[in-house]
Short mmCIF file of C-alpha atoms and ligand atoms in Angstrom, two decimals:
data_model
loop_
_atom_site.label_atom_id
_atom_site.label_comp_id
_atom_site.label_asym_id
_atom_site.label_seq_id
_atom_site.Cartn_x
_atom_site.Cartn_y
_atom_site.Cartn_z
CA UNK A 1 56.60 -29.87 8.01
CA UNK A 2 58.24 -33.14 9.62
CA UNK A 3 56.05 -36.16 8.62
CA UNK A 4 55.26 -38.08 11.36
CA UNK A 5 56.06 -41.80 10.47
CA UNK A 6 53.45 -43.45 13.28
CA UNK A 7 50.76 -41.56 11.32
CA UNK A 8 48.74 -43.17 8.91
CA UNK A 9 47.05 -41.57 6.28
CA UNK A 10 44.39 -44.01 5.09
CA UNK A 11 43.30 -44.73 8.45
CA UNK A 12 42.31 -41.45 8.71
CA UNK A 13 40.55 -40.89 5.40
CA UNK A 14 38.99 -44.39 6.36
CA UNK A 15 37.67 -43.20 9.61
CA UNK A 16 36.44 -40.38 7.73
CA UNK A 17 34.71 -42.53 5.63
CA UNK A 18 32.91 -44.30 8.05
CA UNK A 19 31.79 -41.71 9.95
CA UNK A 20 29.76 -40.55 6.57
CA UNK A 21 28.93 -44.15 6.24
CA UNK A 22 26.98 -44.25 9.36
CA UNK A 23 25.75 -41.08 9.22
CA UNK A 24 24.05 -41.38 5.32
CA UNK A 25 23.27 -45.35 6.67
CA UNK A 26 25.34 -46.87 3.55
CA UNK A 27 24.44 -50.19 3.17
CA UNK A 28 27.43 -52.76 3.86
CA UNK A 29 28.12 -53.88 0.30
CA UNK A 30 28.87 -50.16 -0.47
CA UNK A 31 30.94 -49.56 2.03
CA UNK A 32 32.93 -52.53 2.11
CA UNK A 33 33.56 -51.39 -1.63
CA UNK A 34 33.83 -47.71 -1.25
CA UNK A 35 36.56 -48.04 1.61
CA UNK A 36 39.22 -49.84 -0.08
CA UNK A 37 40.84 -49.03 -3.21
CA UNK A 38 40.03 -50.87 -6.83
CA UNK A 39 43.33 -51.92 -8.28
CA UNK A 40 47.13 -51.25 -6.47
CA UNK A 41 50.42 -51.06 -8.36
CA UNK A 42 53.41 -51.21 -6.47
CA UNK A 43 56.79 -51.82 -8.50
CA UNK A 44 60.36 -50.84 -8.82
CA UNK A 45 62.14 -48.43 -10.66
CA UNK A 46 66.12 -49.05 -11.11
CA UNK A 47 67.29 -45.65 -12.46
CA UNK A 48 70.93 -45.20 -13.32
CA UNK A 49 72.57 -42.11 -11.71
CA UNK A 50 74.98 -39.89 -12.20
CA UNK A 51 77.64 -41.10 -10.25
CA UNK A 52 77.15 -44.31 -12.12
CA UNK A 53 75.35 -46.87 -9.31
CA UNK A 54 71.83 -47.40 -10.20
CA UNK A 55 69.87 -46.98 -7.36
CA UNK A 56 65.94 -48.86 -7.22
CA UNK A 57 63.09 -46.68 -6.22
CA UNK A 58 59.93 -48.41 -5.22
CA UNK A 59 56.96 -46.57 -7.43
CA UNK A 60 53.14 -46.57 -6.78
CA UNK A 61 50.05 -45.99 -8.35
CA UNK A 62 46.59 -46.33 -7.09
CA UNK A 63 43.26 -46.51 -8.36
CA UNK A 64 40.38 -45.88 -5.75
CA UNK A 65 37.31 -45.97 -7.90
CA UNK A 66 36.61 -44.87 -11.59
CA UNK A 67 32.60 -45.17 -11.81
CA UNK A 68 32.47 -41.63 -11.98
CA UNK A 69 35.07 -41.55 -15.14
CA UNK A 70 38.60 -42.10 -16.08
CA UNK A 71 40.36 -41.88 -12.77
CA UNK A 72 42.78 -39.13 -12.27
CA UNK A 73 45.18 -37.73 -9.49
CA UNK A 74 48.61 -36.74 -8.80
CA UNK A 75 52.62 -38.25 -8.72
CA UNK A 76 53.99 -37.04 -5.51
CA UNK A 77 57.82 -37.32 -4.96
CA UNK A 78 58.73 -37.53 -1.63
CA UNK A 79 61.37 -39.48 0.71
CA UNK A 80 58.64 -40.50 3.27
CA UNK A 81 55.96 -41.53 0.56
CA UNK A 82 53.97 -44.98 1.50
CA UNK A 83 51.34 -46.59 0.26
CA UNK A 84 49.43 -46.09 2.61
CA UNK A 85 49.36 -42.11 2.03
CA UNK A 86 49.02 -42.72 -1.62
CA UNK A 87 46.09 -44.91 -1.13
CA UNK A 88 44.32 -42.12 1.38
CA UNK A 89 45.02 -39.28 -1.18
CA UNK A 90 43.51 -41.68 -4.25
CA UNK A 91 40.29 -42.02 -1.89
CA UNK A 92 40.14 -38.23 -1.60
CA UNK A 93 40.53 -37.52 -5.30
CA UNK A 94 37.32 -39.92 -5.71
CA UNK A 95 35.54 -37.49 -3.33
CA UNK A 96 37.39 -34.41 -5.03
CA UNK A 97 36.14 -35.05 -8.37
CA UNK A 98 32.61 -36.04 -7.29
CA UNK A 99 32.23 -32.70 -4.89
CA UNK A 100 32.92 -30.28 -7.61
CA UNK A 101 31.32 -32.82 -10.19
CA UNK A 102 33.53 -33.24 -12.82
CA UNK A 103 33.01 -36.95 -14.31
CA UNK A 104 36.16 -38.43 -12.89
CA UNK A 105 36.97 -40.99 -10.63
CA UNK A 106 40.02 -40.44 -8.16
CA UNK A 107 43.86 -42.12 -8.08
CA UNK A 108 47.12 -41.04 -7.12
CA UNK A 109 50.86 -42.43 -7.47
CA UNK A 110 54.17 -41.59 -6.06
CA UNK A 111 57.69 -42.42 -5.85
CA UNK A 112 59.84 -43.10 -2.77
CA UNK A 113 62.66 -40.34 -3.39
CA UNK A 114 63.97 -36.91 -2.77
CA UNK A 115 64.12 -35.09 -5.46
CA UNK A 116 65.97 -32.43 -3.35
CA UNK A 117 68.84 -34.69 -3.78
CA UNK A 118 68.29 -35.96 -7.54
CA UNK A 119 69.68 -34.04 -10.92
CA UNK A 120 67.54 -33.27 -13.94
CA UNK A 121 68.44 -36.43 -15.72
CA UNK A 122 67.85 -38.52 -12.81
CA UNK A 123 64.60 -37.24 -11.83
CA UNK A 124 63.72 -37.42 -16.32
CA UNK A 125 64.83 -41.06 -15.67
CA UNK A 126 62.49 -42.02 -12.81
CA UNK A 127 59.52 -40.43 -14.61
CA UNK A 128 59.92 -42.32 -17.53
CA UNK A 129 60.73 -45.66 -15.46
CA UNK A 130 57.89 -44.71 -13.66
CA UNK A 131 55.61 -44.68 -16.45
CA UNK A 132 57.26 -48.11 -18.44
CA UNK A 133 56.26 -50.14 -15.41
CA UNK A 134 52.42 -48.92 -16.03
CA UNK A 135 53.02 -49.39 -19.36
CA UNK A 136 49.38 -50.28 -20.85
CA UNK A 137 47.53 -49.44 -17.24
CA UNK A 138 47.43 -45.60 -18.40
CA UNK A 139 45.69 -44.55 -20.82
CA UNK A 140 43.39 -41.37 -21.37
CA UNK A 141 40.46 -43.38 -21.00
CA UNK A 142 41.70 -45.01 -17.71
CA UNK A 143 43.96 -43.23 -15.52
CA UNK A 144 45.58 -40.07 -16.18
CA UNK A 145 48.22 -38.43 -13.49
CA UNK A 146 49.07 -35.21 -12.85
CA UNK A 147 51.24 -32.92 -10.63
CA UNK A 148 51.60 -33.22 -7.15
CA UNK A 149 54.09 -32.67 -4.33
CA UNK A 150 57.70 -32.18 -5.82
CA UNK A 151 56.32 -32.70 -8.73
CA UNK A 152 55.66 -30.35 -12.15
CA UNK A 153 55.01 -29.88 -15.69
CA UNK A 154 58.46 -30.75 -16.85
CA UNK A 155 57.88 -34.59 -14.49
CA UNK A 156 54.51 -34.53 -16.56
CA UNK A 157 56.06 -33.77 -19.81
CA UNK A 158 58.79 -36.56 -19.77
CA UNK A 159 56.20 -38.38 -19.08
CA UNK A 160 53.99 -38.01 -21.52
CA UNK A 161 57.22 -38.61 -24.26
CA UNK A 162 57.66 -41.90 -22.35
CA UNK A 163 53.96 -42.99 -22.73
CA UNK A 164 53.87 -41.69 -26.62
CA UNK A 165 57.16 -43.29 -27.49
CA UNK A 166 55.35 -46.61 -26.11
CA UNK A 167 52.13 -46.14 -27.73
CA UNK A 168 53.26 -44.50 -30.78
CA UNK A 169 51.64 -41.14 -32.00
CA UNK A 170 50.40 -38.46 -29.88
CA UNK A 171 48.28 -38.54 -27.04
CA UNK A 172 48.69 -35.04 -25.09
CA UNK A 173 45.10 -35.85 -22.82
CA UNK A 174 47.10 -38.57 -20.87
CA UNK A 175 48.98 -36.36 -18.36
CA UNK A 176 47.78 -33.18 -17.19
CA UNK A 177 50.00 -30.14 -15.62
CA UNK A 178 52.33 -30.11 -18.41
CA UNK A 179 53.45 -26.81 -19.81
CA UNK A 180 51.61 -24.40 -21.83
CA UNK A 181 52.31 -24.60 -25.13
CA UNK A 182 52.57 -28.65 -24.87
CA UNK A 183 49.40 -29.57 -24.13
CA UNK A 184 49.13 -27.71 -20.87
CA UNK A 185 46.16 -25.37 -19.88
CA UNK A 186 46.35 -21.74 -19.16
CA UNK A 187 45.93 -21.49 -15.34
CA UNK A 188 46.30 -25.09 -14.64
CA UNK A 189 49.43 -23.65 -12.13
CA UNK A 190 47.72 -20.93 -10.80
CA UNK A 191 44.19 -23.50 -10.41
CA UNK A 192 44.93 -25.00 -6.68
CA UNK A 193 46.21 -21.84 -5.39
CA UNK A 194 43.05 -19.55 -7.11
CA UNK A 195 40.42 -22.29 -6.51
CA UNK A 196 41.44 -22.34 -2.66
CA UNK A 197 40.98 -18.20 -2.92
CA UNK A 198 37.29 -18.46 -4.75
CA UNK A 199 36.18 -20.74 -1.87
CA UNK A 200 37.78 -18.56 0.69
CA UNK A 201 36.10 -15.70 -0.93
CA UNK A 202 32.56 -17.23 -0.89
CA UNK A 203 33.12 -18.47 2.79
CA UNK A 204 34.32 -15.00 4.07
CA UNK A 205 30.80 -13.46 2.55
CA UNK A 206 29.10 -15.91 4.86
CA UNK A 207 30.93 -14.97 7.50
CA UNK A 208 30.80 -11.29 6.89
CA UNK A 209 33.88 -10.28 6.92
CA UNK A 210 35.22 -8.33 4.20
CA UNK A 211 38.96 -9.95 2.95
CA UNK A 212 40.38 -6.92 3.23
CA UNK A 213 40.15 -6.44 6.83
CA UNK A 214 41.74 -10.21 7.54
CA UNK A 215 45.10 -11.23 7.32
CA UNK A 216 46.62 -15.30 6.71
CA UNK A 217 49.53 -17.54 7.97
CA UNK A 218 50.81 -19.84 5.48
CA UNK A 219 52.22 -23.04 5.81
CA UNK A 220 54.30 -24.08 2.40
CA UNK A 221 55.69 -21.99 -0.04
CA UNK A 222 55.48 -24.24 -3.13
CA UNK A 223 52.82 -24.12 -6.06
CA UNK A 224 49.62 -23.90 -4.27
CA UNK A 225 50.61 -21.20 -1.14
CA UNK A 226 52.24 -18.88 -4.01
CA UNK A 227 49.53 -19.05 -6.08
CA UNK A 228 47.43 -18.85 -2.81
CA UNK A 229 48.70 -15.81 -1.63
CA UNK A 230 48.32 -14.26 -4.83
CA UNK A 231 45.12 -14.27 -5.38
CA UNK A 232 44.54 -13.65 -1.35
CA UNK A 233 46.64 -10.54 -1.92
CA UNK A 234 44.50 -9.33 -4.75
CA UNK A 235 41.54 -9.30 -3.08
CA UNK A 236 42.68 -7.35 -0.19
CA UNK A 237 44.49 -10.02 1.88
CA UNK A 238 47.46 -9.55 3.55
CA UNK A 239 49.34 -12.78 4.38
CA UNK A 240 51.75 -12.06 7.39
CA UNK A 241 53.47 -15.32 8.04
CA UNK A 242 55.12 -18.51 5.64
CA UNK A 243 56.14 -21.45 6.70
CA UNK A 244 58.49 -23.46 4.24
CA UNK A 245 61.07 -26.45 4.51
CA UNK A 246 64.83 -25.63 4.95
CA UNK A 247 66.91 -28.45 3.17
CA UNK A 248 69.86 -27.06 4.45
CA UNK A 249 68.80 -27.15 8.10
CA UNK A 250 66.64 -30.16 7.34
CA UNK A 251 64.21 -28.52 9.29
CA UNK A 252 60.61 -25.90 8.81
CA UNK A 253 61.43 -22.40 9.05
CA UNK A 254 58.52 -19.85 9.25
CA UNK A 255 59.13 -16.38 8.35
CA UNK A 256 57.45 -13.33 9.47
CA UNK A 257 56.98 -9.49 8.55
CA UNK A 258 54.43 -7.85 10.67
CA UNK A 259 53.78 -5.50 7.08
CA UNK A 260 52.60 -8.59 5.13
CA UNK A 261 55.04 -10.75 3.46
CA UNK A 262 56.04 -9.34 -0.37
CA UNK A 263 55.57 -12.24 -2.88
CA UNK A 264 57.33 -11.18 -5.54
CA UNK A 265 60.58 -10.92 -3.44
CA UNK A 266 59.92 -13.94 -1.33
CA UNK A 267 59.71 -16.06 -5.12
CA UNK A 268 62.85 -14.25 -6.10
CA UNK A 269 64.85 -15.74 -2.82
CA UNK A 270 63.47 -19.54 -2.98
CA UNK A 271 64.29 -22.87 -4.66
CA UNK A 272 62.36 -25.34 -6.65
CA UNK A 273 60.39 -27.03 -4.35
CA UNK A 274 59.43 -23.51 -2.33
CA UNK A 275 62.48 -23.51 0.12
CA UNK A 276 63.47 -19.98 0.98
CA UNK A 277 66.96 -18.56 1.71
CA UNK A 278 67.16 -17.88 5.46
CA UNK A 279 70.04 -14.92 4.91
CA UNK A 280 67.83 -13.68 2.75
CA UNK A 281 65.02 -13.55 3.77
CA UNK A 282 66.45 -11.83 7.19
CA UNK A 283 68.23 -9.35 5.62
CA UNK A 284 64.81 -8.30 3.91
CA UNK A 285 63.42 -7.92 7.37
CA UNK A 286 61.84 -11.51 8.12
CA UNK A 287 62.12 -12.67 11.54
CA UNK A 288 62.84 -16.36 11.36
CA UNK A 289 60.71 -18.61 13.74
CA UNK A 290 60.52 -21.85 14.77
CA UNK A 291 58.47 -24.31 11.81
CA UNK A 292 55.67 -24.77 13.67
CA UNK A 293 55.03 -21.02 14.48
CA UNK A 294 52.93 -20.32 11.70
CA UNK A 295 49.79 -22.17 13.59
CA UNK A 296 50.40 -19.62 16.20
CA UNK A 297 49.67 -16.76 14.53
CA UNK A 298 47.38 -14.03 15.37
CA UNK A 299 45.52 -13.94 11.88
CA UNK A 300 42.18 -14.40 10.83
CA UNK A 301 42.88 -17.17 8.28
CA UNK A 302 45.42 -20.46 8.29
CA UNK A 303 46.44 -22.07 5.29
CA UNK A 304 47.96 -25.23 5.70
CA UNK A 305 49.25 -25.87 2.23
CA UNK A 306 52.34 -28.13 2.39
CA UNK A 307 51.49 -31.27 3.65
CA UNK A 308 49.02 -33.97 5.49
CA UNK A 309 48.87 -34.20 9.01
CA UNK A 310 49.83 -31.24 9.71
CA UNK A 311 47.14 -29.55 12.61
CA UNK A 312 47.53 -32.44 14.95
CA UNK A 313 46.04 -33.09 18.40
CA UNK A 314 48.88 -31.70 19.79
CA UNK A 315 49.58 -28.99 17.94
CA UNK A 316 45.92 -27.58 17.71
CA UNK A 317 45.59 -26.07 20.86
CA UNK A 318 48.37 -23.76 19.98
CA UNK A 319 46.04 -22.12 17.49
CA UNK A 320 45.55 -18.51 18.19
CA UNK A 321 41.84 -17.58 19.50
CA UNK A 322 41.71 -14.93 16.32
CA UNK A 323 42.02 -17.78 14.14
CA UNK A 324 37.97 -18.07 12.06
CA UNK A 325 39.08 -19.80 9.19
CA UNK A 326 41.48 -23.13 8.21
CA UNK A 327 41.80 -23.22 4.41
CA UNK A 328 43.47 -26.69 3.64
CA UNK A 329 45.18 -26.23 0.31
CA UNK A 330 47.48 -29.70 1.35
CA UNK A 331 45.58 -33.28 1.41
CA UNK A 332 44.80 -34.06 4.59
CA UNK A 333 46.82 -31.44 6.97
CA UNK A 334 44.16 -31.41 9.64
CA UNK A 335 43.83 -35.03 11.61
CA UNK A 336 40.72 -35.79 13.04
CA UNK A 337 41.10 -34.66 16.45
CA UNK A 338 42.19 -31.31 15.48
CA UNK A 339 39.43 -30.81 13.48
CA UNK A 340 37.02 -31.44 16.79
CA UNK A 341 38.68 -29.41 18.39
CA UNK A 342 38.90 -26.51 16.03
CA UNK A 343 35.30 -27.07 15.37
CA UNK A 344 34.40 -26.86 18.96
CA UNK A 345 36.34 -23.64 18.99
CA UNK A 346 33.86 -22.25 16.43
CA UNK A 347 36.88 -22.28 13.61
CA UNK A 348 35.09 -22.70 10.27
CA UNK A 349 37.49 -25.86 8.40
CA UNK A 350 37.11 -25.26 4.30
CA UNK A 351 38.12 -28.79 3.59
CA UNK A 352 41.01 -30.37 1.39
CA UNK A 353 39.00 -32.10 -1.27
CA UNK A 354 36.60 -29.24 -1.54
CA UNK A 355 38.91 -26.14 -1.23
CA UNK A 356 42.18 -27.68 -2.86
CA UNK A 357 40.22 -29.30 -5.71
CA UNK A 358 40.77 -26.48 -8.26
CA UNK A 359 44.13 -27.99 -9.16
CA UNK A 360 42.49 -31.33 -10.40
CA UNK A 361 38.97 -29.14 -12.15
CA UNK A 362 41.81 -27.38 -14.34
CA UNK A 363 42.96 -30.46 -15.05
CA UNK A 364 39.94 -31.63 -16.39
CA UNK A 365 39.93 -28.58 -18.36
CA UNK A 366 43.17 -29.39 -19.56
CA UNK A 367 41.92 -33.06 -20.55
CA UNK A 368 39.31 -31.55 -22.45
CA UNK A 369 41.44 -29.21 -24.58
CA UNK A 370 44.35 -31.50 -25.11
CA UNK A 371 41.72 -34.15 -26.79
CA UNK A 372 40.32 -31.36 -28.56
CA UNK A 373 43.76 -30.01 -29.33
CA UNK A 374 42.52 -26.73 -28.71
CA UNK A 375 43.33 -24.60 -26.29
CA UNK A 376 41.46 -21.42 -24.56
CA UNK A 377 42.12 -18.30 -23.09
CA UNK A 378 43.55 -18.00 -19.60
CA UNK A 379 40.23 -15.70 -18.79
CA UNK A 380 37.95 -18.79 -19.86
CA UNK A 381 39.92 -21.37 -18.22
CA UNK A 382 39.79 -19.32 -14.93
CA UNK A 383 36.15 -18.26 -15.25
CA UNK A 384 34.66 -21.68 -15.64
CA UNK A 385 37.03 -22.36 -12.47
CA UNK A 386 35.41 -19.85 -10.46
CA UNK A 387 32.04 -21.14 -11.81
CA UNK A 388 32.66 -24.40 -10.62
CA UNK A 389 34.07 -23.52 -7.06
CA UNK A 390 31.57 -21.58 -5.99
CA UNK A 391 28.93 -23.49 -7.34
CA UNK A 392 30.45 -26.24 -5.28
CA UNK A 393 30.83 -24.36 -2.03
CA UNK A 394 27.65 -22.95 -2.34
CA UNK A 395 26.14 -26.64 -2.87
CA UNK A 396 28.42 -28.06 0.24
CA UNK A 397 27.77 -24.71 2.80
CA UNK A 398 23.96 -25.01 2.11
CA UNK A 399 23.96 -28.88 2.75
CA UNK A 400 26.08 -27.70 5.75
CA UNK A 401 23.68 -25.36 7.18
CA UNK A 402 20.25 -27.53 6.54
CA UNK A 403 21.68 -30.75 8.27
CA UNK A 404 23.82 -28.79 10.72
CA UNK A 405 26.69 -30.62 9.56
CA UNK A 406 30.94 -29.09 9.34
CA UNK A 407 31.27 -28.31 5.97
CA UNK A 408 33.90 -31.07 5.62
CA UNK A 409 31.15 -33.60 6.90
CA UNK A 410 28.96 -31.68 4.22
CA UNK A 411 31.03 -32.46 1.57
CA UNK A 412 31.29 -35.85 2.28
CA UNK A 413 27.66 -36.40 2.10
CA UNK A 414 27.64 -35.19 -1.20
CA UNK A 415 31.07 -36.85 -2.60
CA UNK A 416 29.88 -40.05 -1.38
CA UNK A 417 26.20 -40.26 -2.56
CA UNK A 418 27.49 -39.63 -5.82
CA UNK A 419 30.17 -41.92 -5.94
CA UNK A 420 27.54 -44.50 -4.38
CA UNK A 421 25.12 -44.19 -6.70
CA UNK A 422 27.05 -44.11 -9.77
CA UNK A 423 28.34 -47.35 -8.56
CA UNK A 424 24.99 -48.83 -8.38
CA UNK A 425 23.74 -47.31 -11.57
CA UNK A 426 26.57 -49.17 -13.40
CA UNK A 427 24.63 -51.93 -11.46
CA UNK A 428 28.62 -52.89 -9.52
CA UNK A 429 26.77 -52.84 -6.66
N1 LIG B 501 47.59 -33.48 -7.25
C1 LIG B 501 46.53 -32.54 -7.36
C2 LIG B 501 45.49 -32.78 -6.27
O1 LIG B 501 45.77 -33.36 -5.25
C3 LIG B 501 45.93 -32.50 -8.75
C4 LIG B 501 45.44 -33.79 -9.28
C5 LIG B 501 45.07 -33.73 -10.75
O2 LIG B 501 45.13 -32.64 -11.31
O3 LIG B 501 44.76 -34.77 -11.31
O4 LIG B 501 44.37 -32.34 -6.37
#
């Protein structure tokens, strides 16, 4: 899970763009629009820490379009962040929302840091810096963040005290992710993880083969590839290989147990931000492998769900024949080259901002209830989840199949019509 520093996010979600562009023949104005973000924040955060020396953290948040509805997307904390990858992921929220058509536009923020390295009262400290140099920017009605890597409903709720002790009174629809029981949905940390599952479910029909005769290498062990598993488990999977980052080591580990990995006692041997005890895990009969094994795999089913770029042009090749199915649950882990070349291999993708966008449809949920102050059931939260993945795979595999498009290309098509034309409707364009 190294990040490669040469690579460059929004060049590839640009590129992505234009491909659609040409393809749907969007008319220049549109695109010129469509391709570049609507409003950047990039600012400073001086944070006291514990040693005494305040340290400055440089903070972003991005808004790529909001025609849709308030604009909404994660806070990722990580030491390589840049603006560039925070821009790229705010693009793909725009296309998230609008493929699984929940009125919301698409942003995204982060924070330059590594939270491996920061206590509890730091990391409280950056979230409510980060939040005081929005200040009036956020608001339900405009922008509303959520979790995202290395970050989680405790960020979200220190948040949220930062923005009410600004504002003044009580405004629990501003931040999404936080915990249940303060203004956090049922499901809302199970939602990436699950949603990934109902797609893979649908896509596994259409394939016809039955989940309980396939078997998955994971890549991450945080929210979403727990939750993943899961669910995959549940309906007959059996996930055989995890790949996670090893702060000690400071480098990707993947373990292995020919039987099918056991969550439950892979959770009960791993950190906060998914890292899992090497001795450990060995000891429960893991065989440790290099990071990058987990593409290797002879499964059915890869689920890259730590990071972007990820399934590269040189890595893809490695990527056992068996393999039918990549289920992104990161943004962006497959570049574009990969993705040819999987395709060409006859690997069906599920892509990121269709297969990953459960996490942000719960969210919505969660908007709804916290303005509503009233909060459902975890079965109704998670039904209308299914309902709205499949109803969105469905709509994205069928466009697929009639214009003989990759379902990512598919999804595109549909994300960016929508976006387009509730652009124009506002008349912006
Ligand atoms: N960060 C998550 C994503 O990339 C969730 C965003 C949200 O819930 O707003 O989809």
């Amino acid at each position: 899970m190294t990040a490669n520093r040469a690579f460059n996010a929004f060049a590839m979600a640009q590129s992505q763009f234009d491909k659609i562009a040409d393809l749907i023949g969007l008319d220049a104005g549109t695109r010129a629009y469509l391709r570049t973000p609507a409003r950047e924040r990039r600012f400073t955060i001086p944070v006291r820490m514990d040693d005494g020396r305040v340290e400055v953290f440089e903070g972003f948040r991005i808004v790529h379009n909001d025609a849709r509805g308030p604009a909404k997307g994660g806070v990722r904390f990580h030491p390589h962040e840049t603006i560039d990858t925070v821009r790229a992921i705010a693009m793909w929220m725009t296309w998230k929302c609008a493929v699984v058509d929940i009125p919301l536009g698409g942003s995204e923020g982060g924070v330059v840091c590594d939270p491996h390295h920061l206590g509890p009262r730091e990391q409280e400290a950056l979230c409510r810096g980060w939040v005081r140099q929005l200040g009036r920017e956020l608001s339900p009605e405009t922008d509303v963040p959520a979790p995202d890597v290395m970050t989680g409903p405790q960020h979200m709720l220190w948040m949220l005290d930062e923005y009410e002790t600004m504002r003044g009174g009580r405004h629990p629809g501003q931040f999404t992710g936080k915990p249940v029981g303060m203004g956090g949905s049922r499901g809302r940390l199970q939602s990436t993880g699950y949603g990934l599952v109902y797609v893979l479910r649908e896509a596994l029909k259409e394939l016809g083969l039955r989940p309980d005769a396939t078997t998955a290498s994971v890549q991450g062990f945080g929210n979403v590839a727990q939750h993943a598993i899961e669910l995959y488990g549940r309906i007959g999977g059996r996930t055989v290989a995890v790949s996670c980052w090893d702060e000690g080591r400071g480098e990707a580990v993947t373990y292995r147990r020919d039987g099918g990995v056991d969550l439950a006692e892979l959770r009960g041997m791993t950190d906060r931000y998914g890292g899992i005890d090497r001795a450990r895990a060995e000891a429960a009969g893991y065989a440790a492998l290099p990071g990058e094994a987990w593409l290797e795999q002879e499964v059915d089913i890869l689920m890259p769900c730590a990071l972007e770029n990820q399934l590269t042009a040189d890595n893809a090749g490695r990527v056992h024949p068996r393999v039918r199915l990549v289920l992104e649950g990161a943004n962006g882990p497959t570049a574009p080259e990969a993705d040819e070349l999987l395709r060409g291999r006859g690997v069906t993708v599920l892509p990121d901002f269709l297969a990953n966008a459960g996490g942000v449809t719960c969210s919505y949920f969660e908007q709804v209830q916290s303005n509503m102050n009233y909060y459902w059931e975890m079965d109704e939260v998670l039904g209308k989840l299914d309902q709205k993945m499949t109803a969105a795979y469905i709509a994205v595999a069928d466009l697929a199949r009639r214009q003989e498009l990759s379902l990512r290309d598919a999804a595109y098509v549909l994300a960016i019509n929508r976006v387009a034309s509730a652009c124009r409707d506002r008349g912006w364009l």
